[in-house]
Amino acid sequence: MQPIDEDVNHQWRIARRPDGNVRPGDFGLHIEPIPEPAEGEVLLRTHYLGLAPVMRMYMAGTARTGDATLNIGDVIHGRGVAQVVKSRHPDWREGEVVQGQMGWQTYKVSRMTSQEKFFRMPNNGLPAALGAGVLGMTGLSAHAGLFACGSPREGDRMVLSGAAGGVGSMVGQMAANVVGCDVVGMAGGAEKCAFIREHGCSAAIDYKADDAEAKLDELRPEGIDLYFDNVGGETLEACLERLRMNARVVLCGSISEYTREEPFKLSNYTRLRATDAVMRGFFVYNHLDRWEEVMEDIAGWISDGRLTPVQDIEEGFSAMPRALANLYYGANVGVQCCSVRGEPEEWL
């Protein structure tokens, strides 16, 4: 791990718009003085940063998340875990650990506005690193997508794409261990397929080696009650062909489509009519009102053993560009994040 200089603020900024997957030349490392908080502000010191496929869209200027569009030279958007090291804000104390919109930088001055979506992390015996994913927006995405949108039922014949990814690795466990669904997961490679069978899935489809449609027919001969989609494209199309009556389809992500030159055109959406099925997309920020409830659920499932948190942690701030590229190569397992400083020594 390349050490950072604690006396300055390191930032990764957009050097150019990515074409296809991100490349080293798309990122520019910038170093500036550590900012001082003014009245009503805090200084945050970064400990972990989360990574998600949407960050390439931030860099490309195509993300539709309600955040301001980034320009060349801007600090890349991203959520992370940080500690308040100086406070001139009446509502935030030095020593508190928070998670929120840090951006790709090692320090940040913030007014802790609602737009930055900062939340306190309770010191409940769980690692602060979990705030960069499992006990963060990734966890909220998994919970909201499955429960608020998917309406899972015990015994559901479920299919989950992207089952070894950040959201997928949580959804598979929640569906199987909390609800009692029978989950067929889709992942790339023998190792990932073994991983998802150990984390909630009763069977796995290796989309790199298997004939995915033939395996769907073999493993879901009676069709699909609930499909949780993280990849889009042809996989979504194949699952729509196999819906049971009153099936539910949750559109969480479409990573297979993010680097295509032309948008994928879904040809068989009328299968929803034939099966009285529901296909529902969701945006995680629209579920922030349930934050505390969801975090309590997830922390409880971790404590009672029904959910094993899986985070693929890269070491060092310098690893951020490579870690983002790995998401599109399918190199990560679980939630991808980066350790900037590791766990806080003490926190409130």
GROMACS .gro file of C-alpha atoms in nm:
model
  348
    1MET     CA    1   0.000   0.000   0.000
    2GLN     CA    2   0.142   0.336  -0.099
    3PRO     CA    3   0.127   0.559   0.211
    4ILE     CA    4  -0.045   0.896   0.199
    5ASP     CA    5   0.098   1.219   0.335
    6GLU     CA    6  -0.113   1.308   0.638
    7ASP     CA    7  -0.023   1.676   0.605
    8VAL     CA    8  -0.201   1.731   0.273
    9ASN     CA    9  -0.528   1.638   0.105
   10HIS     CA   10  -0.501   1.384  -0.178
   11GLN     CA   11  -0.773   1.387  -0.442
   12TRP     CA   12  -0.856   1.184  -0.751
   13ARG     CA   13  -1.008   1.411  -1.016
   14ILE     CA   14  -1.151   1.354  -1.364
   15ALA     CA   15  -0.873   1.399  -1.620
   16ARG     CA   16  -1.086   1.301  -1.921
   17ARG     CA   17  -1.419   1.139  -2.002
   18PRO     CA   18  -1.389   0.757  -2.010
   19ASP     CA   19  -1.440   0.572  -2.338
   20GLY     CA   20  -1.539   0.215  -2.255
   21ASN     CA   21  -1.396   0.096  -1.925
   22VAL     CA   22  -1.201   0.348  -1.719
   23ARG     CA   23  -0.827   0.372  -1.787
   24PRO     CA   24  -0.539   0.522  -1.586
   25GLY     CA   25  -0.537   0.835  -1.804
   26ASP     CA   26  -0.896   0.912  -1.704
   27PHE     CA   27  -0.780   0.996  -1.350
   28GLY     CA   28  -0.569   1.283  -1.225
   29LEU     CA   29  -0.407   1.282  -0.880
   30HIS     CA   30  -0.421   1.626  -0.717
   31ILE     CA   31  -0.264   1.734  -0.387
   32GLU     CA   32  -0.371   2.044  -0.198
   33PRO     CA   33  -0.354   2.180   0.158
   34ILE     CA   34  -0.589   2.035   0.418
   35PRO     CA   35  -0.886   2.276   0.435
   36GLU     CA   36  -0.987   2.446   0.759
   37PRO     CA   37  -1.353   2.435   0.866
   38ALA     CA   38  -1.537   2.764   0.899
   39GLU     CA   39  -1.824   2.830   1.139
   40GLY     CA   40  -2.093   2.568   1.081
   41GLU     CA   41  -1.852   2.323   0.917
   42VAL     CA   42  -1.654   2.011   1.010
   43LEU     CA   43  -1.329   1.862   0.885
   44LEU     CA   44  -1.362   1.495   0.794
   45ARG     CA   45  -1.075   1.249   0.764
   46THR     CA   46  -1.139   0.961   0.525
   47HIS     CA   47  -1.098   0.601   0.643
   48TYR     CA   48  -1.277   0.399   0.374
   49LEU     CA   49  -1.419   0.475   0.031
   50GLY     CA   50  -1.681   0.265  -0.146
   51LEU     CA   51  -1.681   0.189  -0.518
   52ALA     CA   52  -1.980   0.131  -0.745
   53PRO     CA   53  -2.038   0.103  -1.122
   54VAL     CA   54  -2.222   0.436  -1.125
   55MET     CA   55  -1.890   0.614  -1.064
   56ARG     CA   56  -1.787   0.563  -1.425
   57MET     CA   57  -2.114   0.737  -1.519
   58TYR     CA   58  -2.023   1.026  -1.287
   59MET     CA   59  -1.693   1.055  -1.473
   60ALA     CA   60  -1.866   1.036  -1.811
   61GLY     CA   61  -2.121   1.300  -1.709
   62THR     CA   62  -2.411   1.061  -1.773
   63ALA     CA   63  -2.524   0.967  -1.420
   64ARG     CA   64  -2.888   1.040  -1.342
   65THR     CA   65  -2.870   1.049  -0.964
   66GLY     CA   66  -2.976   1.404  -0.888
   67ASP     CA   67  -2.617   1.504  -0.811
   68ALA     CA   68  -2.452   1.791  -0.994
   69THR     CA   69  -2.288   1.687  -1.322
   70LEU     CA   70  -1.912   1.660  -1.287
   71ASN     CA   71  -1.676   1.845  -1.519
   72ILE     CA   72  -1.318   1.769  -1.617
   73GLY     CA   73  -1.102   1.859  -1.316
   74ASP     CA   74  -1.372   1.788  -1.055
   75VAL     CA   75  -1.321   1.550  -0.764
   76ILE     CA   76  -1.491   1.219  -0.843
   77HIS     CA   77  -1.813   1.152  -0.652
   78GLY     CA   78  -1.823   0.867  -0.404
   79ARG     CA   79  -1.944   0.775  -0.059
   80GLY     CA   80  -1.716   0.677   0.223
   81VAL     CA   81  -1.656   0.645   0.595
   82ALA     CA   82  -1.486   0.931   0.776
   83GLN     CA   83  -1.420   1.066   1.123
   84VAL     CA   84  -1.492   1.419   1.239
   85VAL     CA   85  -1.148   1.554   1.339
   86LYS     CA   86  -1.243   1.922   1.375
   87SER     CA   87  -1.589   2.060   1.433
   88ARG     CA   88  -1.732   2.409   1.427
   89HIS     CA   89  -2.082   2.268   1.373
   90PRO     CA   90  -2.321   2.253   1.671
   91ASP     CA   91  -2.470   1.915   1.572
   92TRP     CA   92  -2.149   1.718   1.512
   93ARG     CA   93  -1.880   1.625   1.764
   94GLU     CA   94  -1.514   1.551   1.708
   95GLY     CA   95  -1.457   1.176   1.719
   96GLU     CA   96  -1.790   1.081   1.561
   97VAL     CA   97  -1.769   0.841   1.267
   98VAL     CA   98  -1.997   0.913   0.973
   99GLN     CA   99  -2.063   0.785   0.626
  100GLY     CA  100  -2.169   0.998   0.335
  101GLN     CA  101  -2.064   1.181   0.021
  102MET     CA  102  -1.688   1.220   0.074
  103GLY     CA  103  -1.570   1.217  -0.285
  104TRP     CA  104  -1.240   1.059  -0.378
  105GLN     CA  105  -1.025   1.251  -0.131
  106THR     CA  106  -0.849   1.197   0.200
  107TYR     CA  107  -0.997   1.501   0.379
  108LYS     CA  108  -1.312   1.705   0.328
  109VAL     CA  109  -1.466   2.016   0.479
  110SER     CA  110  -1.843   1.988   0.494
  111ARG     CA  111  -2.148   2.173   0.621
  112MET     CA  112  -2.310   1.826   0.656
  113THR     CA  113  -2.595   1.922   0.427
  114SER     CA  114  -2.884   1.695   0.335
  115GLN     CA  115  -2.749   1.679  -0.022
  116GLU     CA  116  -2.435   1.504   0.106
  117LYS     CA  117  -2.647   1.240   0.286
  118PHE     CA  118  -2.427   1.194   0.592
  119PHE     CA  119  -2.533   0.948   0.860
  120ARG     CA  120  -2.378   0.875   1.197
  121MET     CA  121  -2.238   0.527   1.242
  122PRO     CA  122  -2.317   0.380   1.583
  123ASN     CA  123  -2.024   0.218   1.762
  124ASN     CA  124  -2.202  -0.118   1.785
  125GLY     CA  125  -1.904  -0.350   1.770
  126LEU     CA  126  -1.917  -0.391   1.391
  127PRO     CA  127  -1.627  -0.265   1.175
  128ALA     CA  128  -1.645   0.091   1.047
  129ALA     CA  129  -1.547  -0.051   0.706
  130LEU     CA  130  -1.903  -0.184   0.669
  131GLY     CA  131  -2.024   0.174   0.632
  132ALA     CA  132  -1.856   0.179   0.290
  133GLY     CA  133  -2.104  -0.075   0.160
  134VAL     CA  134  -2.288  -0.338   0.361
  135LEU     CA  135  -2.404  -0.086   0.623
  136GLY     CA  136  -2.424   0.189   0.364
  137MET     CA  137  -2.593   0.264   0.034
  138THR     CA  138  -2.515  -0.084  -0.100
  139GLY     CA  139  -2.703  -0.234   0.193
  140LEU     CA  140  -2.993   0.006   0.147
  141SER     CA  141  -3.006  -0.085  -0.224
  142ALA     CA  142  -3.018  -0.457  -0.145
  143HIS     CA  143  -3.283  -0.419   0.126
  144ALA     CA  144  -3.506  -0.172  -0.064
  145GLY     CA  145  -3.479  -0.363  -0.389
  146LEU     CA  146  -3.565  -0.697  -0.233
  147PHE     CA  147  -3.825  -0.604   0.030
  148ALA     CA  148  -3.985  -0.277  -0.080
  149CYS     CA  149  -3.984  -0.361  -0.452
  150GLY     CA  150  -3.960  -0.740  -0.481
  151SER     CA  151  -4.214  -0.839  -0.215
  152PRO     CA  152  -4.037  -1.174  -0.157
  153ARG     CA  153  -4.233  -1.471  -0.023
  154GLU     CA  154  -4.119  -1.790   0.139
  155GLY     CA  155  -4.074  -2.056  -0.127
  156ASP     CA  156  -4.036  -1.811  -0.416
  157ARG     CA  157  -3.846  -1.958  -0.710
  158MET     CA  158  -3.598  -1.676  -0.747
  159VAL     CA  159  -3.322  -1.588  -0.993
  160LEU     CA  160  -3.054  -1.332  -0.903
  161SER     CA  161  -2.806  -1.193  -1.156
  162GLY     CA  162  -2.481  -1.035  -1.044
  163ALA     CA  163  -2.507  -1.259  -0.739
  164ALA     CA  164  -2.140  -1.224  -0.640
  165GLY     CA  165  -2.141  -0.843  -0.655
  166GLY     CA  166  -2.196  -0.591  -0.378
  167VAL     CA  167  -2.577  -0.580  -0.388
  168GLY     CA  168  -2.617  -0.936  -0.515
  169SER     CA  169  -2.410  -1.095  -0.238
  170MET     CA  170  -2.646  -0.938   0.016
  171VAL     CA  171  -2.971  -1.001  -0.171
  172GLY     CA  172  -2.897  -1.371  -0.207
  173GLN     CA  173  -2.846  -1.412   0.167
  174MET     CA  174  -3.143  -1.197   0.265
  175ALA     CA  175  -3.376  -1.380   0.028
  176ALA     CA  176  -3.261  -1.728   0.134
  177ASN     CA  177  -3.181  -1.683   0.503
  178VAL     CA  178  -3.433  -1.418   0.609
  179VAL     CA  179  -3.731  -1.488   0.381
  180GLY     CA  180  -3.686  -1.850   0.275
  181CYS     CA  181  -3.669  -1.810  -0.103
  182ASP     CA  182  -3.497  -2.067  -0.323
  183VAL     CA  183  -3.232  -1.862  -0.504
  184VAL     CA  184  -3.054  -1.950  -0.828
  185GLY     CA  185  -2.763  -1.710  -0.866
  186MET     CA  186  -2.576  -1.604  -1.178
  187ALA     CA  187  -2.204  -1.519  -1.160
  188GLY     CA  188  -1.893  -1.535  -1.376
  189GLY     CA  189  -1.641  -1.814  -1.317
  190ALA     CA  190  -1.615  -2.127  -1.104
  191GLU     CA  191  -1.482  -1.944  -0.798
  192LYS     CA  192  -1.765  -1.694  -0.791
  193CYS     CA  193  -2.021  -1.969  -0.844
  194ALA     CA  194  -1.876  -2.157  -0.546
  195PHE     CA  195  -1.889  -1.835  -0.346
  196ILE     CA  196  -2.258  -1.767  -0.412
  197ARG     CA  197  -2.350  -2.126  -0.327
  198GLU     CA  198  -2.189  -2.060   0.011
  199HIS     CA  199  -2.378  -1.733   0.049
  200GLY     CA  200  -2.746  -1.808   0.002
  201CYS     CA  201  -2.783  -1.958  -0.345
  202SER     CA  202  -2.902  -2.317  -0.383
  203ALA     CA  203  -2.757  -2.335  -0.735
  204ALA     CA  204  -2.538  -2.126  -0.963
  205ILE     CA  205  -2.521  -2.043  -1.332
  206ASP     CA  206  -2.175  -1.957  -1.465
  207TYR     CA  207  -2.255  -1.708  -1.739
  208LYS     CA  208  -1.897  -1.737  -1.869
  209ALA     CA  209  -1.903  -2.115  -1.916
  210ASP     CA  210  -2.267  -2.227  -1.920
  211ASP     CA  211  -2.541  -2.191  -2.176
  212ALA     CA  212  -2.733  -1.956  -1.950
  213GLU     CA  213  -3.071  -2.010  -2.112
  214ALA     CA  214  -3.037  -2.390  -2.100
  215LYS     CA  215  -2.936  -2.370  -1.733
  216LEU     CA  216  -3.235  -2.150  -1.656
  217ASP     CA  217  -3.461  -2.411  -1.813
  218GLU     CA  218  -3.288  -2.686  -1.613
  219LEU     CA  219  -3.290  -2.506  -1.277
  220ARG     CA  220  -3.620  -2.324  -1.314
  221PRO     CA  221  -3.834  -2.567  -1.513
  222GLU     CA  222  -4.153  -2.424  -1.361
  223GLY     CA  223  -4.047  -2.065  -1.422
  224ILE     CA  224  -3.944  -1.769  -1.209
  225ASP     CA  225  -4.146  -1.603  -0.931
  226LEU     CA  226  -3.894  -1.328  -0.854
  227TYR     CA  227  -3.608  -1.202  -1.069
  228PHE     CA  228  -3.363  -0.953  -0.918
  229ASP     CA  229  -3.170  -0.792  -1.203
  230ASN     CA  230  -2.826  -0.639  -1.162
  231VAL     CA  231  -2.697  -0.676  -1.517
  232GLY     CA  232  -2.971  -0.596  -1.772
  233GLY     CA  233  -2.929  -0.679  -2.139
  234GLU     CA  234  -2.977  -1.031  -2.269
  235THR     CA  235  -2.994  -1.175  -1.917
  236LEU     CA  236  -3.299  -0.966  -1.835
  237GLU     CA  237  -3.456  -1.067  -2.166
  238ALA     CA  238  -3.396  -1.438  -2.095
  239CYS     CA  239  -3.552  -1.419  -1.750
  240LEU     CA  240  -3.861  -1.236  -1.878
  241GLU     CA  241  -3.923  -1.531  -2.110
  242ARG     CA  242  -3.945  -1.761  -1.807
  243LEU     CA  243  -4.176  -1.569  -1.572
  244ARG     CA  244  -4.448  -1.748  -1.378
  245MET     CA  245  -4.790  -1.597  -1.320
  246ASN     CA  246  -4.781  -1.291  -1.091
  247ALA     CA  247  -4.402  -1.279  -1.103
  248ARG     CA  248  -4.204  -0.979  -0.984
  249VAL     CA  249  -3.900  -0.831  -1.158
  250VAL     CA  250  -3.674  -0.582  -0.976
  251LEU     CA  251  -3.449  -0.357  -1.186
  252CYS     CA  252  -3.153  -0.270  -0.965
  253GLY     CA  253  -2.862  -0.234  -1.206
  254SER     CA  254  -2.758  -0.293  -1.566
  255ILE     CA  255  -2.381  -0.323  -1.557
  256SER     CA  256  -2.371  -0.519  -1.884
  257GLU     CA  257  -2.507  -0.211  -2.061
  258TYR     CA  258  -2.296   0.068  -1.910
  259THR     CA  259  -2.014   0.051  -2.165
  260ARG     CA  260  -2.224  -0.031  -2.474
  261GLU     CA  261  -2.218   0.219  -2.756
  262GLU     CA  262  -2.590   0.169  -2.820
  263PRO     CA  263  -2.853   0.117  -2.546
  264PHE     CA  264  -2.994  -0.234  -2.521
  265LYS     CA  265  -3.348  -0.257  -2.659
  266LEU     CA  266  -3.568  -0.496  -2.461
  267SER     CA  267  -3.777  -0.691  -2.712
  268ASN     CA  268  -4.006  -0.903  -2.493
  269TYR     CA  269  -4.151  -0.673  -2.229
  270THR     CA  270  -4.497  -0.796  -2.329
  271ARG     CA  271  -4.425  -1.111  -2.127
  272LEU     CA  272  -4.527  -0.898  -1.830
  273ARG     CA  273  -4.880  -0.875  -1.968
  274ALA     CA  274  -4.906  -1.245  -2.039
  275THR     CA  275  -4.810  -1.337  -1.682
  276ASP     CA  276  -4.974  -1.053  -1.489
  277ALA     CA  277  -4.621  -0.976  -1.376
  278VAL     CA  278  -4.479  -0.653  -1.233
  279MET     CA  279  -4.142  -0.505  -1.332
  280ARG     CA  280  -4.028  -0.227  -1.105
  281GLY     CA  281  -3.719  -0.012  -1.102
  282PHE     CA  282  -3.604   0.188  -0.802
  283PHE     CA  283  -3.360   0.460  -0.704
  284VAL     CA  284  -3.190   0.409  -0.370
  285TYR     CA  285  -3.206   0.778  -0.269
  286ASN     CA  286  -3.586   0.754  -0.272
  287HIS     CA  287  -3.566   0.512   0.022
  288LEU     CA  288  -3.355   0.723   0.258
  289ASP     CA  289  -3.651   0.773   0.493
  290ARG     CA  290  -3.610   0.409   0.600
  291TRP     CA  291  -3.235   0.436   0.665
  292GLU     CA  292  -3.229   0.367   1.039
  293GLU     CA  293  -3.480   0.083   1.015
  294VAL     CA  294  -3.285  -0.085   0.734
  295MET     CA  295  -2.948  -0.045   0.907
  296GLU     CA  296  -3.092  -0.199   1.224
  297ASP     CA  297  -3.226  -0.492   1.021
  298ILE     CA  298  -2.894  -0.553   0.848
  299ALA     CA  299  -2.685  -0.517   1.166
  300GLY     CA  300  -2.920  -0.760   1.340
  301TRP     CA  301  -2.890  -1.018   1.062
  302ILE     CA  302  -2.511  -0.988   1.076
  303SER     CA  303  -2.516  -1.039   1.452
  304ASP     CA  304  -2.744  -1.345   1.437
  305GLY     CA  305  -2.550  -1.504   1.151
  306ARG     CA  306  -2.811  -1.482   0.877
  307LEU     CA  307  -2.602  -1.234   0.679
  308THR     CA  308  -2.226  -1.262   0.632
  309PRO     CA  309  -2.088  -0.927   0.517
  310VAL     CA  310  -1.850  -0.963   0.223
  311GLN     CA  311  -1.633  -0.667   0.129
  312ASP     CA  312  -1.350  -0.683  -0.125
  313ILE     CA  313  -1.110  -0.428   0.024
  314GLU     CA  314  -0.829  -0.275  -0.179
  315GLU     CA  315  -0.550  -0.125   0.029
  316GLY     CA  316  -0.445   0.233  -0.024
  317PHE     CA  317  -0.591   0.548  -0.175
  318SER     CA  318  -0.372   0.498  -0.482
  319ALA     CA  319  -0.570   0.180  -0.566
  320MET     CA  320  -0.898   0.362  -0.635
  321PRO     CA  321  -0.873   0.382  -1.018
  322ARG     CA  322  -0.776   0.015  -1.051
  323ALA     CA  323  -1.051  -0.092  -0.813
  324LEU     CA  324  -1.314   0.091  -1.019
  325ALA     CA  325  -1.193  -0.071  -1.341
  326ASN     CA  326  -1.211  -0.412  -1.173
  327LEU     CA  327  -1.587  -0.373  -1.126
  328TYR     CA  328  -1.633  -0.382  -1.502
  329TYR     CA  329  -1.394  -0.674  -1.543
  330GLY     CA  330  -1.592  -0.866  -1.282
  331ALA     CA  331  -1.283  -0.905  -1.066
  332ASN     CA  332  -1.445  -0.824  -0.730
  333VAL     CA  333  -1.646  -1.042  -0.494
  334GLY     CA  334  -1.894  -0.870  -0.265
  335VAL     CA  335  -1.887  -0.496  -0.197
  336GLN     CA  336  -1.582  -0.326  -0.351
  337CYS     CA  337  -1.421  -0.065  -0.128
  338CYS     CA  338  -1.083   0.088  -0.053
  339SER     CA  339  -0.910   0.123   0.282
  340VAL     CA  340  -0.755   0.469   0.301
  341ARG     CA  341  -0.653   0.462   0.669
  342GLY     CA  342  -0.819   0.149   0.807
  343GLU     CA  343  -1.028   0.145   1.123
  344PRO     CA  344  -1.046   0.455   1.346
  345GLU     CA  345  -0.846   0.410   1.665
  346GLU     CA  346  -1.132   0.543   1.879
  347TRP     CA  347  -1.476   0.665   1.789
  348LEU     CA  348  -1.788   0.787   1.958
   0.00000   0.00000   0.00000
